[in-house]
Short mmCIF file of C-alpha atoms and ligand atoms in Angstrom, two decimals:
data_model
loop_
_atom_site.label_atom_id
_atom_site.label_comp_id
_atom_site.label_asym_id
_atom_site.label_seq_id
_atom_site.Cartn_x
_atom_site.Cartn_y
_atom_site.Cartn_z
CA MET X 1225 -5.43 12.19 -27.91
CA ARG X 1226 -6.65 8.84 -27.33
CA ILE X 1227 -6.17 6.03 -30.12
CA ALA X 1228 -7.60 2.60 -30.17
CA ARG X 1229 -5.22 -0.08 -29.03
CA PRO X 1230 -3.48 -2.03 -31.61
CA PRO X 1231 -5.12 -5.45 -32.16
CA PHE X 1232 -1.98 -7.44 -30.93
CA ALA X 1233 -2.46 -6.08 -27.52
CA ARG X 1234 -5.23 -8.44 -26.59
CA ARG X 1235 -3.84 -11.48 -28.46
CA HIS X 1236 -2.59 -13.54 -25.67
CA PHE X 1237 -5.74 -13.24 -23.72
CA ASP X 1238 -7.10 -15.97 -26.02
CA ARG X 1239 -6.23 -18.39 -23.21
CA LYS X 1240 -6.47 -21.65 -25.60
CA SER X 1241 -3.54 -20.58 -27.67
CA ALA X 1242 -0.95 -21.70 -25.10
CA ALA X 1243 1.89 -20.85 -27.33
CA ALA X 1244 0.82 -17.34 -27.46
CA LEU X 1245 3.55 -15.36 -29.20
CA VAL X 1246 3.59 -12.71 -26.50
CA GLY X 1247 6.38 -13.40 -24.06
CA ALA X 1248 7.88 -15.65 -26.67
CA VAL X 1249 11.40 -14.15 -26.17
CA LEU X 1250 11.25 -14.53 -22.47
CA VAL X 1251 9.94 -17.98 -22.46
CA LEU X 1252 12.56 -19.25 -24.94
CA PHE X 1253 15.29 -17.51 -23.25
CA ALA X 1254 14.23 -19.01 -19.98
CA SER X 1255 13.40 -22.48 -21.32
CA GLY X 1256 16.84 -22.84 -22.94
CA GLY X 1257 15.07 -23.70 -26.23
CA ALA X 1258 17.61 -22.94 -28.91
CA PRO X 1259 17.97 -19.16 -28.63
CA ALA X 1260 19.20 -19.06 -32.23
CA GLN X 1261 15.52 -19.89 -33.14
CA VAL X 1262 14.15 -16.83 -31.44
CA GLN X 1263 12.71 -14.93 -34.34
CA THR X 1264 10.45 -12.37 -33.16
CA THR X 1265 9.23 -9.09 -34.66
CA LEU X 1266 8.74 -5.86 -32.76
CA ALA X 1267 5.15 -6.71 -32.54
CA ASP X 1268 6.09 -9.89 -30.64
CA GLY X 1269 8.38 -8.64 -28.14
CA LEU X 1270 8.42 -5.82 -25.59
CA LEU X 1271 5.68 -3.82 -26.68
CA PRO X 1272 2.75 -5.98 -26.40
CA ARG X 1273 4.00 -8.04 -23.45
CA LEU X 1274 4.68 -5.04 -21.28
CA SER X 1275 1.77 -2.72 -22.56
CA GLU X 1276 -0.64 -5.58 -22.05
CA TRP X 1277 -1.07 -4.68 -18.41
CA LEU X 1278 -2.50 -1.23 -19.17
CA ALA X 1279 -6.06 -0.17 -19.71
CA PRO X 1280 -7.33 -0.17 -23.21
CA ASP X 1281 -7.55 3.50 -23.43
CA ALA X 1282 -3.88 4.00 -22.53
CA THR X 1283 -2.27 6.63 -24.85
CA PRO X 1284 0.92 6.07 -26.55
CA ASP X 1285 2.54 8.27 -23.98
CA ASN X 1286 1.28 6.04 -21.30
CA VAL X 1287 2.79 3.08 -23.14
CA VAL X 1288 6.10 4.69 -23.64
CA GLN X 1289 6.15 5.78 -19.84
CA ALA X 1290 5.50 2.35 -18.77
CA LEU X 1291 8.28 0.90 -20.65
CA THR X 1292 11.04 3.47 -20.11
CA GLU X 1293 10.55 4.48 -16.37
CA ARG X 1294 10.82 2.34 -13.25
CA ALA X 1295 9.57 3.42 -9.82
CA SER X 1296 12.34 3.83 -7.35
CA GLU X 1297 13.18 0.84 -5.20
CA GLU X 1298 14.36 1.79 -1.78
CA PHE X 1299 15.97 -0.63 0.74
CA SER X 1300 16.54 0.08 4.26
CA PRO X 1301 20.22 -0.47 5.19
CA ALA X 1302 19.09 -1.42 8.67
CA PHE X 1303 16.69 -4.09 7.24
CA LEU X 1304 19.18 -5.21 4.71
CA ALA X 1305 21.59 -5.98 7.69
CA THR X 1306 19.19 -8.40 9.17
CA GLU X 1307 18.65 -10.24 6.03
CA ALA X 1308 21.02 -12.71 4.24
CA PRO X 1309 22.30 -10.84 1.07
CA PHE X 1310 22.06 -14.06 -0.94
CA LEU X 1311 18.30 -14.36 0.04
CA VAL X 1312 17.63 -10.74 -0.82
CA ALA X 1313 19.31 -11.16 -4.21
CA LEU X 1314 17.36 -14.20 -5.04
CA GLY X 1315 14.11 -12.85 -3.66
CA ARG X 1316 14.53 -9.71 -5.95
CA LEU X 1317 15.09 -12.06 -8.85
CA ALA X 1318 12.11 -14.44 -8.03
CA PHE X 1319 9.95 -11.30 -7.53
CA ARG X 1320 10.56 -10.30 -11.17
CA SER X 1321 10.26 -13.83 -12.59
CA PRO X 1322 7.25 -15.41 -14.27
CA LEU X 1323 8.57 -18.82 -13.75
CA ILE X 1324 7.30 -19.27 -10.17
CA PHE X 1325 3.76 -18.99 -11.36
CA GLY X 1326 1.76 -21.59 -13.40
CA SER X 1327 -0.52 -21.77 -16.40
CA TYR X 1328 -1.66 -18.51 -17.82
CA ALA X 1329 0.28 -16.23 -15.55
CA ALA X 1330 3.57 -17.76 -16.42
CA ARG X 1331 2.82 -17.71 -20.12
CA ALA X 1332 1.78 -14.18 -20.24
CA GLY X 1333 4.91 -13.03 -18.29
CA LEU X 1334 3.16 -12.00 -15.12
CA SER X 1335 5.32 -11.53 -12.03
CA CYS X 1336 4.96 -10.15 -8.60
CA ASP X 1337 6.86 -6.94 -9.92
CA ILE X 1338 4.28 -6.46 -12.66
CA CYS X 1339 1.74 -5.66 -9.98
CA HIS X 1340 4.09 -4.50 -7.23
CA SER X 1341 6.26 -2.51 -9.45
CA ALA X 1342 9.77 -2.26 -7.77
CA GLY X 1343 8.10 -3.38 -4.57
CA GLY X 1344 5.59 -0.55 -4.70
CA THR X 1345 2.27 -0.69 -6.44
CA ASN X 1346 1.16 -0.41 -10.11
CA ALA X 1347 -1.65 2.25 -10.34
CA ASP X 1348 -1.85 1.59 -14.10
CA PHE X 1349 -2.36 -2.17 -13.85
CA PHE X 1350 -5.43 -3.30 -15.76
CA VAL X 1351 -6.70 -6.54 -17.25
CA SER X 1352 -10.27 -6.23 -18.61
CA GLU X 1353 -11.39 -9.68 -17.37
CA VAL X 1354 -10.20 -8.97 -13.75
CA SER X 1355 -10.06 -5.23 -13.26
CA ASP X 1356 -12.87 -2.76 -12.70
CA ARG X 1357 -10.52 0.19 -12.75
CA PRO X 1358 -6.73 0.69 -13.20
CA GLY X 1359 -4.83 -0.29 -10.09
CA ASN X 1360 -7.35 -2.91 -9.29
CA VAL X 1361 -7.40 -6.75 -9.79
CA ASP X 1362 -9.54 -9.57 -8.64
CA VAL X 1363 -6.90 -12.20 -7.45
CA THR X 1364 -9.43 -14.89 -6.73
CA HIS X 1365 -10.76 -15.25 -10.11
CA GLY X 1366 -10.86 -18.43 -12.34
CA PHE X 1367 -9.04 -16.36 -14.96
CA TRP X 1368 -5.81 -17.08 -12.94
CA ARG X 1369 -6.66 -20.43 -11.36
CA ARG X 1370 -9.86 -22.25 -11.87
CA GLU X 1371 -10.06 -23.66 -8.33
CA SER X 1372 -9.70 -20.17 -6.86
CA GLU X 1373 -12.64 -18.66 -8.43
CA ASP X 1374 -14.79 -17.40 -5.18
CA GLY X 1375 -17.74 -16.45 -7.30
CA LEU X 1376 -17.37 -12.92 -6.54
CA ALA X 1377 -16.42 -10.05 -8.56
CA ASN X 1378 -14.10 -8.57 -5.92
CA PRO X 1379 -11.20 -6.55 -7.43
CA ILE X 1380 -8.93 -5.31 -4.78
CA ASN X 1381 -6.58 -2.27 -5.11
CA ILE X 1382 -3.11 -3.50 -5.34
CA PRO X 1383 -1.08 -2.48 -2.22
CA SER X 1384 2.34 -1.22 -2.02
CA LEU X 1385 4.90 -3.48 -0.30
CA ARG X 1386 7.07 -0.84 0.89
CA GLY X 1387 7.78 -1.17 4.53
CA VAL X 1388 5.71 -4.28 4.48
CA ARG X 1389 7.89 -5.55 7.36
CA TRP X 1390 5.86 -3.31 9.56
CA THR X 1391 2.36 -3.85 8.43
CA ALA X 1392 1.57 -7.48 9.23
CA PRO X 1393 -0.98 -9.16 9.24
CA TYR X 1394 -1.19 -9.45 5.53
CA GLY X 1395 -4.03 -9.05 3.02
CA ARG X 1396 -6.32 -6.11 2.94
CA ASP X 1397 -8.24 -7.88 5.58
CA GLY X 1398 -5.37 -9.16 7.56
CA ARG X 1399 -6.08 -12.92 7.00
CA PHE X 1400 -2.27 -14.04 6.89
CA ALA X 1401 0.01 -13.53 10.01
CA SER X 1402 3.26 -14.06 8.09
CA LEU X 1403 4.72 -12.76 4.83
CA GLU X 1404 5.89 -16.33 4.08
CA ALA X 1405 2.33 -17.75 4.30
CA PHE X 1406 0.84 -14.88 2.12
CA THR X 1407 3.62 -15.41 -0.34
CA ARG X 1408 3.13 -19.12 -0.69
CA ASN X 1409 -0.62 -18.48 -1.04
CA VAL X 1410 -0.05 -15.95 -3.90
CA ILE X 1411 2.11 -18.38 -5.96
CA VAL X 1412 0.22 -21.64 -5.30
CA HIS X 1413 -3.45 -20.56 -4.92
CA GLU X 1414 -3.77 -17.25 -6.71
CA PHE X 1415 -1.42 -17.69 -9.72
CA ALA X 1416 -1.42 -21.61 -9.92
CA GLY X 1417 2.38 -22.20 -9.56
CA ASP X 1418 3.82 -25.40 -8.37
CA GLU X 1419 4.76 -25.78 -4.70
CA PRO X 1420 7.96 -23.59 -4.78
CA PRO X 1421 11.19 -24.67 -2.95
CA ALA X 1422 11.20 -23.35 0.56
CA VAL X 1423 14.21 -21.24 -0.08
CA ILE X 1424 12.33 -19.30 -2.77
CA ILE X 1425 9.62 -18.45 -0.23
CA ASP X 1426 12.21 -17.34 2.23
CA ALA X 1427 13.92 -15.30 -0.37
CA LEU X 1428 10.89 -13.56 -1.58
CA ALA X 1429 10.00 -12.86 2.15
CA ALA X 1430 13.62 -11.50 2.75
CA TYR X 1431 13.32 -9.22 -0.26
CA GLN X 1432 10.00 -7.77 0.84
CA ARG X 1433 11.31 -7.24 4.45
CA ALA X 1434 14.27 -5.38 3.14
CA LEU X 1435 12.02 -2.61 1.33
CA ALA X 1436 11.82 0.58 3.11
CA PHE X 1437 8.71 2.84 3.55
CA PRO X 1438 9.02 5.46 0.80
CA ALA X 1439 11.25 8.22 1.99
CA ALA X 1440 9.16 11.39 2.65
CA ALA X 1441 11.64 14.26 2.76
CA GLN X 1442 9.41 16.23 5.14
CA VAL X 1443 8.79 13.57 7.62
CA GLY X 1444 11.24 13.39 10.53
CA PRO X 1445 11.80 10.95 13.42
CA ALA X 1446 8.54 9.55 15.07
CA GLY X 1447 6.68 10.48 11.98
CA ARG X 1448 6.60 14.30 12.79
CA LEU X 1449 6.73 16.76 9.96
CA THR X 1450 10.07 18.68 9.74
CA ALA X 1451 10.49 22.31 9.63
CA GLU X 1452 10.74 22.07 5.91
CA ALA X 1453 7.10 21.42 5.65
CA GLY X 1454 4.73 24.26 4.63
CA ALA X 1455 2.49 26.10 7.27
CA ASP X 1456 -0.58 24.48 5.82
CA ALA X 1457 0.68 20.90 6.04
CA ARG X 1458 1.80 21.74 9.75
CA ARG X 1459 -1.87 22.89 10.43
CA GLY X 1460 -3.01 19.65 8.79
CA GLU X 1461 -0.81 17.82 11.09
CA VAL X 1462 -2.60 19.01 14.18
CA ILE X 1463 -5.99 17.93 12.80
CA PHE X 1464 -4.59 14.59 11.77
CA ARG X 1465 -3.15 13.98 15.25
CA ARG X 1466 -6.52 14.68 16.71
CA ASP X 1467 -8.80 12.85 14.33
CA CYS X 1468 -6.81 10.15 12.58
CA ALA X 1469 -3.71 9.28 14.40
CA ALA X 1470 -5.36 6.66 16.73
CA CYS X 1471 -5.41 4.36 13.73
CA HIS X 1472 -2.66 5.75 11.61
CA ILE X 1473 0.02 5.97 14.22
CA PRO X 1474 2.69 8.30 12.81
CA SER X 1475 5.46 6.82 14.97
CA ALA X 1476 4.51 3.34 13.72
CA GLY X 1477 4.60 3.92 9.87
CA PHE X 1478 1.02 5.14 10.13
CA VAL X 1479 -0.41 1.81 10.91
CA ASP X 1480 -1.82 0.19 14.11
CA ARG X 1481 -1.77 -3.40 12.85
CA ARG X 1482 -5.51 -3.84 13.19
CA ALA X 1483 -8.63 -4.09 11.12
CA HIS X 1484 -11.48 -1.69 11.31
CA ASP X 1485 -14.77 -0.98 9.80
CA VAL X 1486 -14.49 2.49 8.47
CA GLY X 1487 -17.55 2.49 6.22
CA THR X 1488 -15.98 0.84 3.32
CA GLY X 1489 -17.85 -2.35 3.53
CA GLY X 1490 -16.16 -4.61 5.98
CA HIS X 1491 -13.16 -4.85 8.32
CA PHE X 1492 -9.86 -3.97 6.67
CA ASP X 1493 -6.34 -3.44 7.89
CA THR X 1494 -5.31 0.12 8.53
CA PRO X 1495 -2.99 0.87 5.55
CA THR X 1496 0.16 2.98 5.86
CA LEU X 1497 -0.13 6.49 4.50
CA PHE X 1498 3.46 6.58 3.22
CA GLY X 1499 3.70 6.51 -0.55
CA LEU X 1500 0.05 8.03 -1.05
CA ALA X 1501 1.26 10.09 -4.04
CA ALA X 1502 1.79 6.96 -6.15
CA SER X 1503 -1.04 4.67 -4.84
CA ALA X 1504 -4.36 6.39 -5.98
CA PRO X 1505 -7.06 5.17 -6.23
CA TYR X 1506 -7.68 4.70 -2.37
CA PHE X 1507 -9.34 2.23 0.06
CA HIS X 1508 -9.20 -1.59 -0.47
CA ASP X 1509 -11.36 -1.43 -3.57
CA GLY X 1510 -9.96 1.77 -5.00
CA ARG X 1511 -13.48 3.46 -4.36
CA ALA X 1512 -11.83 6.96 -3.77
CA ALA X 1513 -10.27 8.49 -6.67
CA GLY X 1514 -8.33 11.08 -4.83
CA LEU X 1515 -7.44 12.24 -1.27
CA GLN X 1516 -10.13 14.78 -1.28
CA ALA X 1517 -12.68 11.82 -1.55
CA VAL X 1518 -10.87 10.11 1.32
CA ILE X 1519 -11.15 13.25 3.50
CA THR X 1520 -14.80 13.71 2.91
CA HIS X 1521 -15.39 9.98 3.35
CA PHE X 1522 -13.85 10.25 6.77
CA GLU X 1523 -15.85 13.34 7.69
CA SER X 1524 -19.02 11.56 7.29
CA VAL X 1525 -17.89 8.32 8.88
CA LEU X 1526 -16.22 10.01 11.92
CA GLY X 1527 -18.93 12.71 12.23
CA LEU X 1528 -16.58 15.53 11.60
CA THR X 1529 -17.33 18.68 9.72
CA TYR X 1530 -14.13 20.47 8.32
CA ASN X 1531 -14.25 24.01 6.71
CA PRO X 1532 -12.64 24.26 3.33
CA THR X 1533 -9.23 25.56 4.91
CA GLN X 1534 -9.18 22.53 7.26
CA ARG X 1535 -9.78 20.13 4.34
CA GLU X 1536 -6.97 21.95 2.37
CA ASN X 1537 -4.63 21.70 5.42
CA LEU X 1538 -5.31 17.99 5.88
CA TYR X 1539 -4.85 17.45 2.16
CA ALA X 1540 -1.44 19.31 2.25
CA TYR X 1541 -0.51 17.11 5.32
CA LEU X 1542 -1.38 13.80 3.58
CA SER X 1543 0.53 15.08 0.51
CA ALA X 1544 3.61 15.75 2.57
CA ILE X 1545 3.74 12.33 4.27
CA GLY X 1546 2.76 10.51 1.17
CA ALA X 1547 5.39 12.10 -1.10
CA GLU X 1548 7.18 9.59 -3.28
CA ALA X 1549 10.66 9.63 -5.03
CA PRO X 1550 10.02 10.21 -8.82
CA PRO X 1551 10.66 7.34 -11.02
CA SER X 1552 13.95 6.82 -12.83
CA ARG X 1553 14.78 5.97 -16.40
CA ARG X 1554 15.45 2.45 -17.43
CA LEU X 1555 19.13 2.24 -18.46
CA LEU X 1556 21.12 -0.54 -19.91
CA ALA X 1557 23.88 0.17 -17.35
CA ILE X 1558 21.44 -0.46 -14.52
CA ASP X 1559 20.00 -3.49 -16.04
CA LEU X 1560 23.40 -4.98 -16.37
CA ALA X 1561 24.43 -4.05 -12.84
CA ASP X 1562 21.17 -5.76 -11.72
CA LEU X 1563 22.02 -8.81 -13.83
CA ASP X 1564 25.47 -8.91 -11.97
CA LYS X 1565 23.88 -8.85 -8.63
CA PHE X 1566 21.24 -11.46 -9.64
CA ALA X 1567 24.14 -13.68 -10.50
CA ASP X 1568 24.98 -13.74 -6.76
CA ALA X 1569 21.84 -15.74 -6.34
CA LEU X 1570 23.46 -18.64 -8.43
CA ASP X 1571 26.59 -18.81 -6.36
CA PHE X 1572 24.82 -20.36 -3.37
CA PRO X 1573 23.33 -23.52 -5.27
CA LEU X 1574 26.45 -23.94 -7.23
CA ASN X 1575 28.35 -24.03 -3.99
CA ASP X 1576 25.85 -26.22 -2.40
CA GLU X 1577 25.54 -28.52 -5.55
CA ASP X 1578 21.85 -28.17 -5.48
CA LEU X 1579 20.89 -28.95 -9.20
CA GLU X 1580 17.05 -28.16 -8.85
CA LEU X 1581 17.85 -24.77 -7.52
CA THR X 1582 20.76 -24.07 -10.12
CA ASP X 1583 18.37 -24.82 -12.92
CA LEU X 1584 15.56 -22.62 -11.60
CA ILE X 1585 17.87 -19.72 -10.90
CA ALA X 1586 19.84 -20.01 -14.18
CA ALA X 1587 16.36 -19.99 -16.04
CA MET X 1588 15.33 -16.91 -14.04
CA LEU X 1589 18.63 -15.29 -15.06
CA ARG X 1590 17.92 -16.16 -18.68
CA THR X 1591 14.61 -14.38 -18.41
CA GLU X 1592 16.26 -11.34 -17.27
CA VAL X 1593 18.71 -11.44 -20.29
CA GLY X 1594 15.64 -12.00 -22.50
CA ARG X 1595 14.30 -8.83 -20.99
CA ILE X 1596 17.41 -6.92 -22.02
CA ALA X 1597 17.36 -8.52 -25.41
CA GLU X 1598 13.82 -7.29 -26.01
CA ARG X 1599 15.22 -3.77 -26.10
CA PHE X 1600 17.43 -4.73 -29.17
CA PRO X 1601 15.00 -5.64 -32.00
CA PRO X 1602 16.53 -8.34 -34.35
CA GLU X 1603 15.70 -6.43 -37.41
CA SER X 1604 17.61 -3.31 -36.56
CA HIS X 1605 19.96 -4.58 -33.80
CA ALA X 1606 21.10 -8.08 -34.81
CA ALA X 1607 24.63 -7.76 -33.33
CA GLY X 1608 23.31 -6.75 -29.94
CA ARG X 1609 20.64 -9.42 -29.90
CA ASP X 1610 23.28 -11.95 -30.87
CA LEU X 1611 25.47 -11.02 -28.12
CA LEU X 1612 22.68 -11.37 -25.61
CA GLN X 1613 21.76 -14.82 -27.11
CA GLU X 1614 25.41 -15.83 -26.46
CA TRP X 1615 25.04 -14.80 -22.79
CA SER X 1616 22.00 -16.91 -22.56
CA ARG X 1617 23.78 -19.81 -24.12
CA ASP X 1618 26.72 -19.33 -21.70
CA LEU X 1619 24.08 -19.61 -18.92
CA ILE X 1620 22.75 -23.00 -20.32
CA GLU X 1621 26.22 -24.25 -20.34
CA VAL X 1622 26.56 -23.38 -16.57
CA THR X 1623 23.34 -25.47 -16.12
CA ARG X 1624 24.73 -28.33 -18.32
CA LEU X 1625 27.95 -28.63 -16.52
CA ALA X 1626 25.84 -28.72 -13.18
CA GLU X 1627 23.64 -31.39 -14.62
CA ALA X 1628 26.93 -33.42 -15.52
CA ASP X 1629 27.91 -33.10 -11.74
CA ARG X 1630 30.80 -30.91 -12.75
CA PHE X 1631 30.03 -28.17 -10.31
CA ALA X 1632 33.56 -26.89 -10.04
CA GLU X 1633 33.68 -26.11 -13.78
CA ALA X 1634 30.10 -24.61 -13.61
CA ARG X 1635 31.25 -22.11 -10.89
CA ASP X 1636 34.23 -21.25 -13.22
CA ALA X 1637 31.75 -20.90 -16.11
CA LEU X 1638 29.60 -18.47 -13.97
CA THR X 1639 32.72 -16.33 -13.05
CA ALA X 1640 33.61 -16.16 -16.82
CA TRP X 1641 30.00 -15.18 -17.59
CA ARG X 1642 30.14 -12.25 -15.02
CA SER X 1643 33.44 -11.11 -16.61
CA ARG X 1644 31.69 -11.34 -20.08
CA LEU X 1645 29.03 -9.03 -19.01
CA ALA X 1646 31.53 -6.30 -18.20
CA ALA X 1647 33.53 -6.96 -21.31
CA ASP X 1648 30.50 -6.83 -23.57
CA LEU X 1649 29.06 -3.74 -22.06
CA PRO X 1650 30.76 -1.19 -24.29
CA ALA X 1651 29.56 -2.91 -27.51
CA LEU X 1652 25.89 -2.83 -26.20
CA ALA X 1653 26.32 0.65 -24.83
CA ARG X 1654 27.38 1.97 -28.27
CA VAL X 1655 23.87 0.97 -29.85
CA GLU X 1656 21.90 1.88 -26.61
CA SER X 1657 20.74 5.13 -27.96
CA THR X 1658 19.07 3.79 -30.99
CA SER X 1659 17.53 0.62 -29.14
CA LEU X 1660 14.21 0.60 -27.21
CA TYR X 1661 16.08 1.86 -24.21
CA ASN X 1662 15.65 5.15 -25.92
CA PRO X 1663 12.27 6.73 -25.25
CA GLU X 1664 12.21 8.42 -28.55
CA THR X 1665 12.79 5.29 -30.51
CA LEU X 1666 10.29 3.57 -28.54
CA ARG X 1667 7.83 6.35 -29.01
CA ARG X 1668 8.12 6.06 -32.85
CA MET X 1669 7.59 2.31 -32.65
CA VAL X 1670 4.66 2.84 -30.41
CA ILE X 1671 2.85 5.42 -32.70
CA THR X 1672 3.55 3.16 -35.63
CA ALA X 1673 2.11 0.20 -33.91
CA TYR X 1674 -1.03 2.28 -33.13
CA GLN X 1675 -1.69 3.27 -36.61
C1 HEC K 1799 -2.06 -9.58 -10.58
C2 HEC K 1799 -1.55 -8.61 -9.58
C3 HEC K 1799 -0.59 -9.33 -8.42
C4 HEC K 1799 0.48 -10.12 -8.44
C5 HEC K 1799 0.91 -10.70 -9.62
C6 HEC K 1799 0.91 -10.16 -7.06
N1 HEC K 1799 0.12 -9.35 -6.25
FE1 HEC K 1799 0.46 -9.19 -4.34
N2 HEC K 1799 -1.21 -8.21 -4.08
C7 HEC K 1799 -2.17 -7.86 -5.10
C8 HEC K 1799 -3.42 -7.48 -4.67
C9 HEC K 1799 -4.63 -7.08 -5.46
C10 HEC K 1799 -3.21 -7.51 -3.18
C11 HEC K 1799 -4.29 -7.28 -2.20
C12 HEC K 1799 -5.12 -8.66 -1.94
C13 HEC K 1799 -5.65 -8.97 -0.75
O1 HEC K 1799 -5.74 -8.05 0.20
O2 HEC K 1799 -6.08 -10.08 -0.57
C14 HEC K 1799 -1.86 -8.04 -3.05
C15 HEC K 1799 -1.44 -8.14 -1.69
C16 HEC K 1799 -0.18 -8.50 -1.37
C17 HEC K 1799 0.52 -8.51 -0.03
C18 HEC K 1799 -0.15 -8.03 1.19
C19 HEC K 1799 0.21 -6.73 1.46
C20 HEC K 1799 -0.33 -6.24 2.88
O3 HEC K 1799 0.23 -5.12 3.27
O4 HEC K 1799 -1.36 -6.73 3.23
C21 HEC K 1799 1.70 -9.12 -0.14
C22 HEC K 1799 2.71 -9.35 0.91
C23 HEC K 1799 1.93 -9.48 -1.65
N3 HEC K 1799 0.71 -9.00 -2.22
C24 HEC K 1799 2.99 -10.05 -2.06
C25 HEC K 1799 3.06 -10.49 -3.49
C26 HEC K 1799 4.13 -11.33 -3.96
C27 HEC K 1799 5.34 -11.85 -3.16
C28 HEC K 1799 3.75 -11.73 -5.13
C29 HEC K 1799 4.47 -12.54 -6.15
C30 HEC K 1799 4.79 -13.94 -5.70
C31 HEC K 1799 2.51 -11.02 -5.61
N4 HEC K 1799 2.11 -10.26 -4.34
C32 HEC K 1799 1.88 -11.00 -6.86
C33 HEC K 1799 -1.93 -8.09 -6.46
C34 HEC K 1799 -0.82 -8.89 -7.03
C1 HEC K 1800 -10.76 3.68 13.12
C2 HEC K 1800 -9.55 3.72 12.52
C3 HEC K 1800 -9.24 4.88 11.48
C4 HEC K 1800 -9.32 6.19 11.57
C5 HEC K 1800 -9.72 7.09 12.87
C6 HEC K 1800 -9.04 6.85 10.33
N1 HEC K 1800 -8.46 5.83 9.42
FE1 HEC K 1800 -7.94 6.12 7.58
N2 HEC K 1800 -8.02 4.20 7.23
C7 HEC K 1800 -8.42 3.25 8.05
C8 HEC K 1800 -8.74 1.89 7.48
C9 HEC K 1800 -9.17 0.56 8.24
C10 HEC K 1800 -8.48 2.14 6.24
C11 HEC K 1800 -8.58 1.15 4.93
C12 HEC K 1800 -10.07 1.12 4.54
C13 HEC K 1800 -10.18 0.20 3.32
O1 HEC K 1800 -9.16 -0.30 2.79
O2 HEC K 1800 -11.34 0.17 2.74
C14 HEC K 1800 -8.03 3.60 6.08
C15 HEC K 1800 -7.66 4.08 4.80
C16 HEC K 1800 -7.23 5.37 4.75
C17 HEC K 1800 -6.58 6.04 3.51
C18 HEC K 1800 -6.57 5.35 2.25
C19 HEC K 1800 -5.18 4.76 2.08
C20 HEC K 1800 -4.93 3.84 0.92
O3 HEC K 1800 -3.81 3.59 0.52
O4 HEC K 1800 -5.90 3.32 0.37
C21 HEC K 1800 -6.49 7.40 3.86
C22 HEC K 1800 -5.59 8.40 2.85
C23 HEC K 1800 -6.69 7.65 5.18
N3 HEC K 1800 -7.21 6.36 5.71
C24 HEC K 1800 -6.73 8.74 5.87
C25 HEC K 1800 -7.21 8.99 7.04
C26 HEC K 1800 -7.47 10.33 7.59
C27 HEC K 1800 -7.00 11.81 6.83
C28 HEC K 1800 -8.13 10.24 8.75
C29 HEC K 1800 -8.68 11.16 9.58
C30 HEC K 1800 -9.58 12.12 9.17
C31 HEC K 1800 -8.24 8.80 8.94
N4 HEC K 1800 -7.69 8.11 7.88
C32 HEC K 1800 -8.77 8.20 10.08
C33 HEC K 1800 -8.55 3.36 9.45
C34 HEC K 1800 -8.66 4.69 10.06
#
């Protein structure tokens, strides 16, 4: 069943109405504008803001799924050990925050995490002005930043950042040597953000470097299939090693860190083949809808002719190495545990007595609180919403103390805030099942909104 999208879904694309209601909760929570004045209805909160990034023909089920599931985010313990924990916590927070962007992107609530969900990709991302198919976006478009318009309609398929530590140089065409340079370019040149503090760039890079390749259960050391893999996939592995492995080197995360012309319209970086299950469509411009199309493309480019069995074997092999963990449910307990981890990011500037960074990170934390608040609609969950507004006010108080140069008290206030999260959890948990954390409640709301 396909139903026309509700009219509110496109509202904030009227770029002239800067005070677009969409994202109002987030922006107000983040700006510290008196939270008591946050009066939003269902139609002004969660639903339009997050379902905004889906194609117009998305079904109610697609919307519910996008709002209640989250891709799995895997860190490599070995990578984490080489990065400062504070930087990873801050980077993860900044990755989810619209506050690092400028202009339209910030108002609309765009963040790195909207496109690179949990560090992976977002195969459903679609904005009609800049996408030609779901999963693709033109990032050099005046829509995001006037000066960046390159005059070309060149939507690019959003790549996964899992294992990005191993896939330099960056950009589909490999034009950036370092993750830091690429990230700064995204913020300043693509999404019109102000020059970010250096530590934000370092943090975003540390977070990205900590992301592991998606774990494929049937892939063992050196990228070899394990005995668990089926016979067809193992036969496919033999074909792959003969025809494909020179570029997609199995022991190196299936990349060679070089660009090649494989008949897709230019030279592009060899992409990893981990996580293929969640990253269709394929190639830099998403021209191949599925893996079968990729295989037939390479047959013609490399002058190979496979019989149907060989094609199936290769397909089975690509599916085995590209397996991806299923998404998990969004749960209040997980969001609160995250909030507590994000608060680690505030310890550092408070200890360092760095006011600018304290302000920025506290605002990012308030955005996270605002996100949780969106799950408790004011008309049905006033008490829960009130509680979250108090959390937000308490964070504003931390900032005020820092501004008054009372950093010791600000640190105590943060400690008290963290205990408060734990103390308030039961009260919120009691109403979680009737809140928008519950897919069924959300489904009813989506169906109503679509009518
Ligand atoms: C609107 C969607 C969108 C947003 C928001 C976004 N990206 Fe991307 N990202 C893309 C697309 C599309 C590409 C491929 C672009 C290219 O090759 O030039 C990309 C490429 C990348 C790459 C290169 C990966 C590789 O292996 O070459 C990195 C790193 C990256 N993004 C990090 C970020 C970070 C960090 C942020 C937030 C500061 C961010 N992105 C925000 C869509 C997005
Ligand atoms: C000469 C080097 C080279 C060889 C050989 C090669 N590839 Fe690739 N492969 C690439 C490059 C470069 C791209 C990216 C092209 C683009 O983005 O337009 C790519 C893209 C892909 C993709 C899409 C990944 C994604 O996320 O979009 C798959 C799947 C793939 N290759 C599988 C194979 C298979 C299977 C073979 C052997 C039949 C093969 N490749 C042989 C270089 C190679």
